mmCIF file of C-alpha atoms in Angstrom:
data_model
loop_
_atom_site.group_PDB
_atom_site.id
_atom_site.type_symbol
_atom_site.label_atom_id
_atom_site.label_comp_id
_atom_site.label_asym_id
_atom_site.label_seq_id
_atom_site.Cartn_x
_atom_site.Cartn_y
_atom_site.Cartn_z
ATOM 1 C CA UNK A 1 55.039 -60.355 2.708
ATOM 2 C CA UNK A 2 51.497 -58.787 4.208
ATOM 3 C CA UNK A 3 49.387 -55.711 2.252
ATOM 4 C CA UNK A 4 47.607 -55.086 4.928
ATOM 5 C CA UNK A 5 50.575 -53.611 6.878
ATOM 6 C CA UNK A 6 51.676 -51.509 4.136
ATOM 7 C CA UNK A 7 52.523 -47.596 4.348
ATOM 8 C CA UNK A 8 50.520 -45.759 1.771
ATOM 9 C CA UNK A 9 53.269 -44.774 0.386
ATOM 10 C CA UNK A 10 54.447 -48.558 -0.582
ATOM 11 C CA UNK A 11 50.414 -49.495 -1.334
ATOM 12 C CA UNK A 12 50.528 -46.981 -3.645
ATOM 13 C CA UNK A 13 53.771 -47.987 -5.222
ATOM 14 C CA UNK A 14 52.382 -52.062 -5.207
ATOM 15 C CA UNK A 15 49.484 -50.422 -6.906
ATOM 16 C CA UNK A 16 51.676 -48.871 -9.506
ATOM 17 C CA UNK A 17 53.903 -51.817 -10.266
ATOM 18 C CA UNK A 18 50.478 -54.065 -11.033
ATOM 19 C CA UNK A 19 49.345 -51.911 -12.740
ATOM 20 C CA UNK A 20 52.424 -52.211 -15.460
ATOM 21 C CA UNK A 21 52.714 -55.823 -15.174
ATOM 22 C CA UNK A 22 49.519 -57.303 -15.425
ATOM 23 C CA UNK A 23 50.931 -60.466 -17.066
ATOM 24 C CA UNK A 24 52.663 -61.521 -13.673
ATOM 25 C CA UNK A 25 50.334 -63.132 -11.017
ATOM 26 C CA UNK A 26 49.932 -61.753 -7.456
ATOM 27 C CA UNK A 27 52.029 -64.585 -6.205
ATOM 28 C CA UNK A 28 54.663 -63.369 -8.023
ATOM 29 C CA UNK A 29 54.190 -59.755 -7.723
ATOM 30 C CA UNK A 30 54.175 -59.986 -4.097
ATOM 31 C CA UNK A 31 57.628 -61.709 -3.950
ATOM 32 C CA UNK A 32 59.277 -59.328 -7.208
ATOM 33 C CA UNK A 33 57.637 -56.309 -4.919
ATOM 34 C CA UNK A 34 59.809 -57.115 -1.303
ATOM 35 C CA UNK A 35 62.724 -58.203 -3.417
ATOM 36 C CA UNK A 36 62.963 -54.706 -5.052
ATOM 37 C CA UNK A 37 61.693 -52.637 -2.438
ATOM 38 C CA UNK A 38 64.500 -53.769 0.411
ATOM 39 C CA UNK A 39 67.197 -53.593 -3.082
ATOM 40 C CA UNK A 40 65.733 -49.581 -3.969
ATOM 41 C CA UNK A 41 63.843 -47.062 -1.286
ATOM 42 C CA UNK A 42 60.681 -45.808 -2.059
ATOM 43 C CA UNK A 43 60.059 -41.739 -2.730
ATOM 44 C CA UNK A 44 56.743 -40.728 -3.855
ATOM 45 C CA UNK A 45 55.043 -43.900 -4.733
ATOM 46 C CA UNK A 46 58.165 -44.801 -6.869
ATOM 47 C CA UNK A 47 61.186 -46.239 -6.659
ATOM 48 C CA UNK A 48 64.117 -43.373 -6.839
ATOM 49 C CA UNK A 49 66.616 -45.904 -9.697
ATOM 50 C CA UNK A 50 66.340 -45.778 -13.220
ATOM 51 C CA UNK A 51 63.925 -47.199 -15.616
ATOM 52 C CA UNK A 52 66.359 -49.309 -16.592
ATOM 53 C CA UNK A 53 67.953 -50.511 -13.734
ATOM 54 C CA UNK A 54 64.327 -51.110 -12.288
ATOM 55 C CA UNK A 55 63.258 -53.584 -15.609
ATOM 56 C CA UNK A 56 66.239 -55.565 -14.245
ATOM 57 C CA UNK A 57 66.053 -55.508 -11.443
ATOM 58 C CA UNK A 58 62.462 -56.742 -11.931
ATOM 59 C CA UNK A 59 63.370 -59.344 -14.094
ATOM 60 C CA UNK A 60 65.911 -60.757 -11.833
ATOM 61 C CA UNK A 61 63.624 -61.184 -9.215
ATOM 62 C CA UNK A 62 61.022 -62.343 -11.569
ATOM 63 C CA UNK A 63 63.344 -65.649 -12.196
ATOM 64 C CA UNK A 64 63.762 -65.746 -8.951
ATOM 65 C CA UNK A 65 60.536 -66.299 -7.384
ATOM 66 C CA UNK A 66 59.423 -68.454 -10.327
ATOM 67 C CA UNK A 67 62.625 -70.662 -9.298
ATOM 68 C CA UNK A 68 61.267 -70.653 -5.255
ATOM 69 C CA UNK A 69 57.317 -71.111 -6.284
ATOM 70 C CA UNK A 70 58.317 -73.963 -8.579
ATOM 71 C CA UNK A 71 60.598 -75.818 -5.957
ATOM 72 C CA UNK A 72 57.800 -75.057 -3.371
ATOM 73 C CA UNK A 73 55.018 -77.242 -5.085
ATOM 74 C CA UNK A 74 57.195 -80.189 -5.920
ATOM 75 C CA UNK A 75 58.519 -80.013 -1.701
ATOM 76 C CA UNK A 76 54.880 -79.560 -1.190
ATOM 77 C CA UNK A 77 53.461 -82.380 -2.796
ATOM 78 C CA UNK A 78 56.144 -84.748 -1.395
ATOM 79 C CA UNK A 79 55.072 -83.399 1.670
ATOM 80 C CA UNK A 80 51.427 -84.657 0.794
ATOM 81 C CA UNK A 81 51.784 -87.801 -0.407
ATOM 82 C CA UNK A 82 54.308 -89.190 2.006
ATOM 83 C CA UNK A 83 52.958 -86.923 5.269
ATOM 84 C CA UNK A 84 49.352 -87.308 5.716
ATOM 85 C CA UNK A 85 49.064 -91.115 4.577
ATOM 86 C CA UNK A 86 52.546 -91.280 7.381
ATOM 87 C CA UNK A 87 51.028 -89.604 10.448
ATOM 88 C CA UNK A 88 47.670 -91.057 10.113
ATOM 89 C CA UNK A 89 49.781 -93.869 10.181
ATOM 90 C CA UNK A 90 51.986 -92.996 13.313
ATOM 91 C CA UNK A 91 48.699 -92.427 15.120
ATOM 92 C CA UNK A 92 46.854 -95.436 13.932
ATOM 93 C CA UNK A 93 49.847 -97.448 15.640
ATOM 94 C CA UNK A 94 50.055 -95.576 18.691
ATOM 95 C CA UNK A 95 46.521 -95.713 19.713
ATOM 96 C CA UNK A 96 46.843 -99.581 19.019
ATOM 97 C CA UNK A 97 49.536 -99.780 21.462
ATOM 98 C CA UNK A 98 48.921 -100.261 25.230
ATOM 99 C CA UNK A 99 48.577 -96.645 26.566
ATOM 100 C CA UNK A 100 51.292 -94.598 28.427
ATOM 101 C CA UNK A 101 52.562 -91.470 29.143
ATOM 102 C CA UNK A 102 55.531 -91.773 25.801
ATOM 103 C CA UNK A 103 52.313 -93.077 23.950
ATOM 104 C CA UNK A 104 50.143 -90.083 24.869
ATOM 105 C CA UNK A 105 52.799 -87.965 23.463
ATOM 106 C CA UNK A 106 53.585 -89.993 20.494
ATOM 107 C CA UNK A 107 50.183 -89.248 19.306
ATOM 108 C CA UNK A 108 49.668 -85.730 20.153
ATOM 109 C CA UNK A 109 53.152 -85.848 18.381
ATOM 110 C CA UNK A 110 52.002 -87.511 15.290
ATOM 111 C CA UNK A 111 48.289 -85.484 15.008
ATOM 112 C CA UNK A 112 50.880 -81.925 15.690
ATOM 113 C CA UNK A 113 52.822 -83.355 12.283
ATOM 114 C CA UNK A 114 49.166 -84.242 9.958
ATOM 115 C CA UNK A 115 47.621 -80.531 11.113
ATOM 116 C CA UNK A 116 51.345 -79.112 10.044
ATOM 117 C CA UNK A 117 51.523 -80.702 6.460
ATOM 118 C CA UNK A 118 47.526 -79.835 6.166
ATOM 119 C CA UNK A 119 47.389 -76.322 6.824
ATOM 120 C CA UNK A 120 50.788 -75.502 5.781
ATOM 121 C CA UNK A 121 50.176 -77.341 1.834
ATOM 122 C CA UNK A 122 46.291 -76.716 1.737
ATOM 123 C CA UNK A 123 46.034 -73.189 3.221
ATOM 124 C CA UNK A 124 46.880 -71.205 -0.362
ATOM 125 C CA UNK A 125 48.623 -67.892 0.085
ATOM 126 C CA UNK A 126 46.401 -64.966 1.166
ATOM 127 C CA UNK A 127 48.846 -62.683 2.083
ATOM 128 C CA UNK A 128 46.705 -61.495 5.588
ATOM 129 C CA UNK A 129 48.084 -61.523 8.975
ATOM 130 C CA UNK A 130 46.684 -63.891 10.763
ATOM 131 C CA UNK A 131 46.380 -66.565 8.176
ATOM 132 C CA UNK A 132 50.010 -65.908 7.201
ATOM 133 C CA UNK A 133 51.179 -65.980 10.492
ATOM 134 C CA UNK A 134 48.823 -69.326 11.962
ATOM 135 C CA UNK A 135 50.016 -71.475 8.604
ATOM 136 C CA UNK A 136 54.100 -70.105 9.440
ATOM 137 C CA UNK A 137 53.957 -70.659 13.676
ATOM 138 C CA UNK A 138 51.638 -73.889 13.441
ATOM 139 C CA UNK A 139 54.826 -76.392 13.500
ATOM 140 C CA UNK A 140 55.846 -74.739 16.987
ATOM 141 C CA UNK A 141 53.511 -76.724 18.879
ATOM 142 C CA UNK A 142 55.300 -80.599 17.650
ATOM 143 C CA UNK A 143 58.290 -79.564 18.075
ATOM 144 C CA UNK A 144 57.591 -78.627 21.412
ATOM 145 C CA UNK A 145 55.840 -81.745 21.863
ATOM 146 C CA UNK A 146 59.293 -83.726 21.080
ATOM 147 C CA UNK A 147 61.138 -81.602 23.098
ATOM 148 C CA UNK A 148 58.378 -83.099 25.446
ATOM 149 C CA UNK A 149 59.182 -86.492 24.628
ATOM 150 C CA UNK A 150 63.230 -86.082 25.068
ATOM 151 C CA UNK A 151 62.640 -84.622 28.473
ATOM 152 C CA UNK A 152 60.505 -88.162 29.195
ATOM 153 C CA UNK A 153 63.050 -89.875 27.581
ATOM 154 C CA UNK A 154 65.902 -88.570 29.786
ATOM 155 C CA UNK A 155 63.295 -88.813 33.137
ATOM 156 C CA UNK A 156 62.394 -92.697 31.968
ATOM 157 C CA UNK A 157 66.469 -93.370 31.527
ATOM 158 C CA UNK A 158 68.024 -91.181 33.900
ATOM 159 C CA UNK A 159 65.579 -91.334 37.150
ATOM 160 C CA UNK A 160 63.245 -93.742 36.129
ATOM 161 C CA UNK A 161 61.106 -93.670 39.522
ATOM 162 C CA UNK A 162 61.019 -90.068 39.464
ATOM 163 C CA UNK A 163 59.406 -90.298 35.598
ATOM 164 C CA UNK A 164 56.631 -92.994 37.040
ATOM 165 C CA UNK A 165 55.787 -90.269 39.425
ATOM 166 C CA UNK A 166 55.786 -86.788 37.440
ATOM 167 C CA UNK A 167 54.641 -88.102 34.235
ATOM 168 C CA UNK A 168 51.217 -89.568 34.778
ATOM 169 C CA UNK A 169 48.517 -89.825 32.275
ATOM 170 C CA UNK A 170 46.971 -86.823 33.698
ATOM 171 C CA UNK A 171 50.471 -84.908 34.111
ATOM 172 C CA UNK A 172 50.901 -85.284 30.196
ATOM 173 C CA UNK A 173 47.767 -84.209 29.622
ATOM 174 C CA UNK A 174 47.870 -81.184 31.680
ATOM 175 C CA UNK A 175 51.145 -80.753 29.986
ATOM 176 C CA UNK A 176 49.897 -81.260 26.537
ATOM 177 C CA UNK A 177 47.656 -78.018 26.698
ATOM 178 C CA UNK A 178 50.075 -75.898 28.349
ATOM 179 C CA UNK A 179 52.326 -76.413 24.735
ATOM 180 C CA UNK A 180 48.726 -75.549 23.221
ATOM 181 C CA UNK A 181 47.975 -72.482 25.105
ATOM 182 C CA UNK A 182 52.428 -72.187 25.235
ATOM 183 C CA UNK A 183 51.819 -72.011 21.030
ATOM 184 C CA UNK A 184 49.061 -69.373 21.051
ATOM 185 C CA UNK A 185 51.127 -67.175 22.765
ATOM 186 C CA UNK A 186 54.336 -67.424 20.525
ATOM 187 C CA UNK A 187 51.380 -66.678 17.465
ATOM 188 C CA UNK A 188 50.139 -63.940 19.222
ATOM 189 C CA UNK A 189 53.574 -62.057 19.670
ATOM 190 C CA UNK A 190 54.478 -62.585 15.986
ATOM 191 C CA UNK A 191 50.903 -61.657 15.135
ATOM 192 C CA UNK A 192 51.411 -58.485 17.135
ATOM 193 C CA UNK A 193 55.702 -57.419 16.055
ATOM 194 C CA UNK A 194 53.918 -57.748 12.820
ATOM 195 C CA UNK A 195 50.225 -55.402 12.748
ATOM 196 C CA UNK A 196 51.663 -52.619 15.500
ATOM 197 C CA UNK A 197 55.653 -52.684 15.088
ATOM 198 C CA UNK A 198 55.669 -53.147 11.291
ATOM 199 C CA UNK A 199 58.734 -55.244 11.313
ATOM 200 C CA UNK A 200 60.267 -55.631 7.740
ATOM 201 C CA UNK A 201 59.556 -59.270 6.437
ATOM 202 C CA UNK A 202 63.604 -60.212 6.790
ATOM 203 C CA UNK A 203 63.167 -59.728 10.355
ATOM 204 C CA UNK A 204 59.271 -61.811 11.643
ATOM 205 C CA UNK A 205 61.151 -64.845 9.106
ATOM 206 C CA UNK A 206 64.197 -64.315 11.787
ATOM 207 C CA UNK A 207 61.939 -64.668 14.391
ATOM 208 C CA UNK A 208 59.785 -66.890 13.370
ATOM 209 C CA UNK A 209 62.835 -69.417 12.566
ATOM 210 C CA UNK A 210 63.582 -68.573 16.348
ATOM 211 C CA UNK A 211 60.871 -69.666 17.444
ATOM 212 C CA UNK A 212 59.867 -72.595 15.402
ATOM 213 C CA UNK A 213 64.340 -74.160 16.079
ATOM 214 C CA UNK A 214 65.843 -71.502 17.945
ATOM 215 C CA UNK A 215 64.030 -72.423 21.316
ATOM 216 C CA UNK A 216 63.092 -75.889 21.160
ATOM 217 C CA UNK A 217 66.887 -76.941 19.036
ATOM 218 C CA UNK A 218 68.190 -76.191 22.547
ATOM 219 C CA UNK A 219 66.326 -78.266 25.158
ATOM 220 C CA UNK A 220 66.461 -80.740 22.377
ATOM 221 C CA UNK A 221 70.323 -80.733 22.394
ATOM 222 C CA UNK A 222 70.817 -81.340 26.638
ATOM 223 C CA UNK A 223 68.287 -84.102 26.851
ATOM 224 C CA UNK A 224 69.681 -85.216 24.058
ATOM 225 C CA UNK A 225 73.502 -85.428 25.416
ATOM 226 C CA UNK A 226 72.209 -85.932 28.490
ATOM 227 C CA UNK A 227 70.170 -89.376 27.709
ATOM 228 C CA UNK A 228 73.243 -90.409 25.590
ATOM 229 C CA UNK A 229 75.562 -89.976 28.551
ATOM 230 C CA UNK A 230 73.982 -91.979 30.707
ATOM 231 C CA UNK A 231 72.831 -94.914 28.431
ATOM 232 C CA UNK A 232 77.006 -95.225 27.323
ATOM 233 C CA UNK A 233 77.307 -94.973 31.808
ATOM 234 C CA UNK A 234 74.856 -97.887 31.335
ATOM 235 C CA UNK A 235 76.705 -99.681 29.273
ATOM 236 C CA UNK A 236 79.451 -99.577 30.957
ATOM 237 C CA UNK A 237 77.909 -101.347 34.230
ATOM 238 C CA UNK A 238 76.410 -103.724 32.275
ATOM 239 C CA UNK A 239 79.476 -105.066 30.174
ATOM 240 C CA UNK A 240 81.277 -104.929 33.945
ATOM 241 C CA UNK A 241 78.425 -107.021 35.322
ATOM 242 C CA UNK A 242 79.021 -109.397 32.639
ATOM 243 C CA UNK A 243 75.381 -109.166 31.867
ATOM 244 C CA UNK A 244 73.576 -110.176 27.845
ATOM 245 C CA UNK A 245 71.833 -108.359 26.216
ATOM 246 C CA UNK A 246 69.211 -111.521 26.349
ATOM 247 C CA UNK A 247 68.757 -111.403 29.354
ATOM 248 C CA UNK A 248 67.142 -107.827 29.625
ATOM 249 C CA UNK A 249 63.293 -107.463 31.116
ATOM 250 C CA UNK A 250 61.231 -106.346 28.438
ATOM 251 C CA UNK A 251 60.242 -103.765 30.316
ATOM 252 C CA UNK A 252 63.977 -102.025 29.768
ATOM 253 C CA UNK A 253 63.991 -103.315 26.104
ATOM 254 C CA UNK A 254 61.149 -101.278 25.277
ATOM 255 C CA UNK A 255 62.444 -98.098 26.808
ATOM 256 C CA UNK A 256 65.781 -98.372 24.662
ATOM 257 C CA UNK A 257 63.516 -98.726 21.403
ATOM 258 C CA UNK A 258 61.410 -95.615 22.901
ATOM 259 C CA UNK A 259 64.453 -93.720 22.908
ATOM 260 C CA UNK A 260 66.011 -95.391 19.994
ATOM 261 C CA UNK A 261 63.260 -93.959 18.201
ATOM 262 C CA UNK A 262 63.040 -90.272 19.786
ATOM 263 C CA UNK A 263 66.800 -89.658 19.748
ATOM 264 C CA UNK A 264 66.946 -90.771 15.178
ATOM 265 C CA UNK A 265 63.901 -88.434 15.161
ATOM 266 C CA UNK A 266 65.792 -85.185 16.714
ATOM 267 C CA UNK A 267 68.652 -85.878 15.069
ATOM 268 C CA UNK A 268 66.277 -85.492 11.536
ATOM 269 C CA UNK A 269 64.872 -82.684 13.478
ATOM 270 C CA UNK A 270 67.958 -80.790 13.821
ATOM 271 C CA UNK A 271 69.045 -81.260 9.983
ATOM 272 C CA UNK A 272 65.701 -80.369 8.717
ATOM 273 C CA UNK A 273 65.227 -77.695 11.040
ATOM 274 C CA UNK A 274 68.662 -75.911 11.449
ATOM 275 C CA UNK A 275 69.269 -74.922 7.599
ATOM 276 C CA UNK A 276 66.346 -71.926 8.098
ATOM 277 C CA UNK A 277 67.689 -70.677 10.992
ATOM 278 C CA UNK A 278 71.276 -69.965 9.959
ATOM 279 C CA UNK A 279 69.402 -68.785 6.200
ATOM 280 C CA UNK A 280 67.231 -66.743 8.128
ATOM 281 C CA UNK A 281 70.319 -65.032 10.145
ATOM 282 C CA UNK A 282 72.044 -64.733 6.685
ATOM 283 C CA UNK A 283 69.469 -62.647 5.243
ATOM 284 C CA UNK A 284 68.656 -60.473 8.339
ATOM 285 C CA UNK A 285 72.749 -59.569 7.364
ATOM 286 C CA UNK A 286 72.204 -59.364 4.275
ATOM 287 C CA UNK A 287 69.346 -57.213 4.503
ATOM 288 C CA UNK A 288 71.168 -54.552 7.372
ATOM 289 C CA UNK A 289 74.562 -54.779 6.406
ATOM 290 C CA UNK A 290 76.087 -56.707 3.569
ATOM 291 C CA UNK A 291 73.682 -56.337 0.700
ATOM 292 C CA UNK A 292 72.976 -53.166 0.324
ATOM 293 C CA UNK A 293 71.555 -52.404 -2.707
ATOM 294 C CA UNK A 294 72.718 -54.874 -5.083
ATOM 295 C CA UNK A 295 69.291 -57.240 -6.454
ATOM 296 C CA UNK A 296 71.225 -60.835 -7.268
ATOM 297 C CA UNK A 297 72.709 -61.224 -3.503
ATOM 298 C CA UNK A 298 69.150 -60.432 -2.427
ATOM 299 C CA UNK A 299 66.999 -62.888 -4.782
ATOM 300 C CA UNK A 300 69.389 -65.807 -4.124
ATOM 301 C CA UNK A 301 69.031 -65.247 -0.372
ATOM 302 C CA UNK A 302 65.872 -65.256 -0.802
ATOM 303 C CA UNK A 303 65.733 -68.580 -2.783
ATOM 304 C CA UNK A 304 67.511 -70.027 -0.173
ATOM 305 C CA UNK A 305 65.498 -69.299 2.635
ATOM 306 C CA UNK A 306 62.353 -70.428 0.074
ATOM 307 C CA UNK A 307 63.795 -73.856 0.675
ATOM 308 C CA UNK A 308 65.117 -74.545 3.816
ATOM 309 C CA UNK A 309 61.143 -73.265 4.874
ATOM 310 C CA UNK A 310 59.964 -76.254 2.963
ATOM 311 C CA UNK A 311 62.248 -78.968 3.842
ATOM 312 C CA UNK A 312 61.769 -78.263 7.817
ATOM 313 C CA UNK A 313 58.426 -78.438 6.173
ATOM 314 C CA UNK A 314 59.830 -81.996 5.281
ATOM 315 C CA UNK A 315 60.211 -82.817 8.963
ATOM 316 C CA UNK A 316 56.907 -83.110 9.554
ATOM 317 C CA UNK A 317 56.122 -85.278 6.735
ATOM 318 C CA UNK A 318 58.737 -88.377 7.794
ATOM 319 C CA UNK A 319 58.969 -89.317 11.526
ATOM 320 C CA UNK A 320 56.818 -91.979 10.768
ATOM 321 C CA UNK A 321 59.425 -93.329 8.615
ATOM 322 C CA UNK A 322 62.103 -92.603 10.721
ATOM 323 C CA UNK A 323 59.764 -94.942 13.328
ATOM 324 C CA UNK A 324 59.833 -97.717 10.869
ATOM 325 C CA UNK A 325 63.575 -97.845 10.082
ATOM 326 C CA UNK A 326 63.897 -97.191 13.354
ATOM 327 C CA UNK A 327 63.276 -98.960 16.216
ATOM 328 C CA UNK A 328 61.933 -103.177 15.875
ATOM 329 C CA UNK A 329 59.010 -102.870 18.010
ATOM 330 C CA UNK A 330 57.136 -100.009 16.672
ATOM 331 C CA UNK A 331 57.666 -102.058 13.143
ATOM 332 C CA UNK A 332 56.065 -105.324 13.944
ATOM 333 C CA UNK A 333 53.132 -103.416 15.641
ATOM 334 C CA UNK A 334 52.870 -102.074 11.964
ATOM 335 C CA UNK A 335 53.498 -104.514 9.845
ATOM 336 C CA UNK A 336 50.754 -106.675 13.085
ATOM 337 C CA UNK A 337 48.054 -103.981 12.533
ATOM 338 C CA UNK A 338 48.654 -104.392 8.225
ATOM 339 C CA UNK A 339 48.067 -108.758 8.746
ATOM 340 C CA UNK A 340 45.176 -108.949 11.207
ATOM 341 C CA UNK A 341 43.428 -105.972 8.921
ATOM 342 C CA UNK A 342 44.118 -107.276 5.327
ATOM 343 C CA UNK A 343 43.009 -110.880 6.982
ATOM 344 C CA UNK A 344 39.511 -108.986 8.178
ATOM 345 C CA UNK A 345 39.286 -107.583 4.882
ATOM 346 C CA UNK A 346 39.780 -110.733 3.164
ATOM 347 C CA UNK A 347 37.168 -112.647 5.075
ATOM 348 C CA UNK A 348 34.717 -110.005 4.693
ATOM 349 C CA UNK A 349 35.158 -109.888 0.311
ATOM 350 C CA UNK A 350 34.862 -113.404 0.732
ATOM 351 C CA UNK A 351 31.021 -113.137 2.806
ATOM 352 C CA UNK A 352 30.284 -111.272 0.833
ATOM 353 C CA UNK A 353 31.104 -112.596 -2.718
ATOM 354 C CA UNK A 354 29.080 -115.260 -1.475
ATOM 355 C CA UNK A 355 25.653 -116.315 -1.781
ATOM 356 C CA UNK A 356 22.817 -115.655 1.009
ATOM 357 C CA UNK A 357 21.751 -119.320 1.308
ATOM 358 C CA UNK A 358 25.548 -120.545 1.306
ATOM 359 C CA UNK A 359 26.716 -117.609 4.245
ATOM 360 C CA UNK A 360 24.103 -118.469 6.241
ATOM 361 C CA UNK A 361 24.806 -122.461 6.216
ATOM 362 C CA UNK A 362 28.424 -121.944 6.699
ATOM 363 C CA UNK A 363 27.665 -119.897 9.859
ATOM 364 C CA UNK A 364 26.042 -122.564 11.477
ATOM 365 C CA UNK A 365 29.190 -125.231 11.552
ATOM 366 C CA UNK A 366 27.813 -126.682 14.443
ATOM 367 C CA UNK A 367 24.686 -127.937 13.186
ATOM 368 C CA UNK A 368 25.940 -129.240 10.528
ATOM 369 C CA UNK A 369 29.032 -131.346 11.878
ATOM 370 C CA UNK A 370 27.263 -132.287 14.370
ATOM 371 C CA UNK A 371 26.171 -136.612 15.428
ATOM 372 C CA UNK A 372 24.900 -137.282 18.434
ATOM 373 C CA UNK A 373 25.506 -140.601 19.161
ATOM 374 C CA UNK A 374 22.078 -142.760 20.698
ATOM 375 C CA UNK A 375 21.842 -143.777 24.486
ATOM 376 C CA UNK A 376 21.233 -147.548 25.251
ATOM 377 C CA UNK A 377 20.558 -146.681 28.768
ATOM 378 C CA UNK A 378 17.581 -144.161 29.180
ATOM 379 C CA UNK A 379 17.950 -144.636 33.486
ATOM 380 C CA UNK A 380 21.344 -143.074 32.872
ATOM 381 C CA UNK A 381 21.637 -139.693 31.166
ATOM 382 C CA UNK A 382 24.709 -139.380 28.941
ATOM 383 C CA UNK A 383 27.107 -136.930 27.763
ATOM 384 C CA UNK A 384 26.811 -136.340 24.076
ATOM 385 C CA UNK A 385 29.536 -134.670 22.818
ATOM 386 C CA UNK A 386 29.520 -133.596 18.562
ATOM 387 C CA UNK A 387 31.971 -133.339 16.746
ATOM 388 C CA UNK A 388 32.338 -129.877 15.671
ATOM 389 C CA UNK A 389 32.474 -129.124 19.949
ATOM 390 C CA UNK A 390 34.245 -129.757 22.279
ATOM 391 C CA UNK A 391 31.553 -128.450 24.825
ATOM 392 C CA UNK A 392 29.302 -131.003 26.773
ATOM 393 C CA UNK A 393 25.766 -130.477 27.242
ATOM 394 C CA UNK A 394 22.842 -132.818 29.113
ATOM 395 C CA UNK A 395 20.131 -134.955 27.530
ATOM 396 C CA UNK A 396 16.982 -133.019 26.616
ATOM 397 C CA UNK A 397 14.424 -131.810 30.014
ATOM 398 C CA UNK A 398 11.693 -132.993 27.683
ATOM 399 C CA UNK A 399 12.535 -136.541 26.472
ATOM 400 C CA UNK A 400 14.021 -137.136 30.542
ATOM 401 C CA UNK A 401 10.353 -135.647 31.479
ATOM 402 C CA UNK A 402 8.338 -138.165 29.261
ATOM 403 C CA UNK A 403 10.633 -140.811 30.071
ATOM 404 C CA UNK A 404 9.802 -140.701 33.562
ATOM 405 C CA UNK A 405 5.962 -140.180 32.531
ATOM 406 C CA UNK A 406 5.719 -143.176 30.959
ATOM 407 C CA UNK A 407 7.676 -145.315 33.372
ATOM 408 C CA UNK A 408 4.578 -144.312 35.899
ATOM 409 C CA UNK A 409 1.800 -145.384 33.566
ATOM 410 C CA UNK A 410 3.441 -148.765 33.897
ATOM 411 C CA UNK A 411 3.320 -149.394 36.800
ATOM 412 C CA UNK A 412 -0.547 -148.129 37.606
ATOM 413 C CA UNK A 413 -0.922 -149.872 34.736
ATOM 414 C CA UNK A 414 0.567 -153.304 36.034
ATOM 415 C CA UNK A 415 -0.753 -152.986 39.826
ATOM 416 C CA UNK A 416 -4.475 -152.452 38.322
ATOM 417 C CA UNK A 417 -3.827 -156.009 36.592
#
């Protein structure tokens, strides 16, 4: 709830509640005020209910808010532990692959998930409209990027030539910029409806969950369904032609691997984001139709809303692990990077741990293990080979010049005699 959007009557009631319960932390006080205000009407700066009923409602709301806050801390910590390194590694592995429109989209998805995790977890609750709207809607951008990847996969499977013409590197970057502009418009709409229209918190939650899930989900499910249908048709055609899987080209295998990876990420997206949308709809019905002044039902639905909200937060933390478990290509690339990095670290440690003189000598292996073969005939220059280096080198120019000079002097001496 955003305190700065309160009218004077609600602000006076909130200040009165804070003066009566000074031992309750501010974030819990805001949560309690939200539940109590939604259950009992306010008149002249106080609730039109008896003191006993108000005290009972505050106790129930405080317990529910404490449970919500504890679960929020646990899920936030888990998301930070697995989300930050996971999204960083996903971006690193994607950067190491050959640059293509699909890889550019995967990089944008990984960075968007990373920004979402860090923003939601590290920015504290300020109860400022702009900050809170930014925190709650930041997940729209990676969700929109995931929809764009699903569309790209559908084009790659169904219309590969059209996909190559449309999804160029330049067009992909332009689409990502357009999605960023779309996210800014969504955030501005949520800010406007909060500050100007003064909607209730449950309606704002429904609007935000609709932006995060309701808008991307139909497109996501449509593109994935069409992609799966096309893959089944291609599998049936290959079976009729008696083609073996081993005969397929490397490009076809990579395309199938990437498509499978995105399908797994889409299924997890629907599984973790769907509950927030349905609980938001339930909360809207509870607030407007069913509950009335039932504080118990209201607090239970509020607790479920908190849990489902942080489940959507978890979705932005586990995509990297889905890539590792789901596709062999991504997994092999990840372990290859780890192996190369480990080898470089071992070489660096070994070099730094040795004395400076030893390090200097080891850098000149070609001189330590080179043995020049003496030449018997000086008139015919021969190629000298070394034991440590297979490359050939000619005799030194100064030695041949000295031999030529000695020959001239000997001839002149013989003629004079």
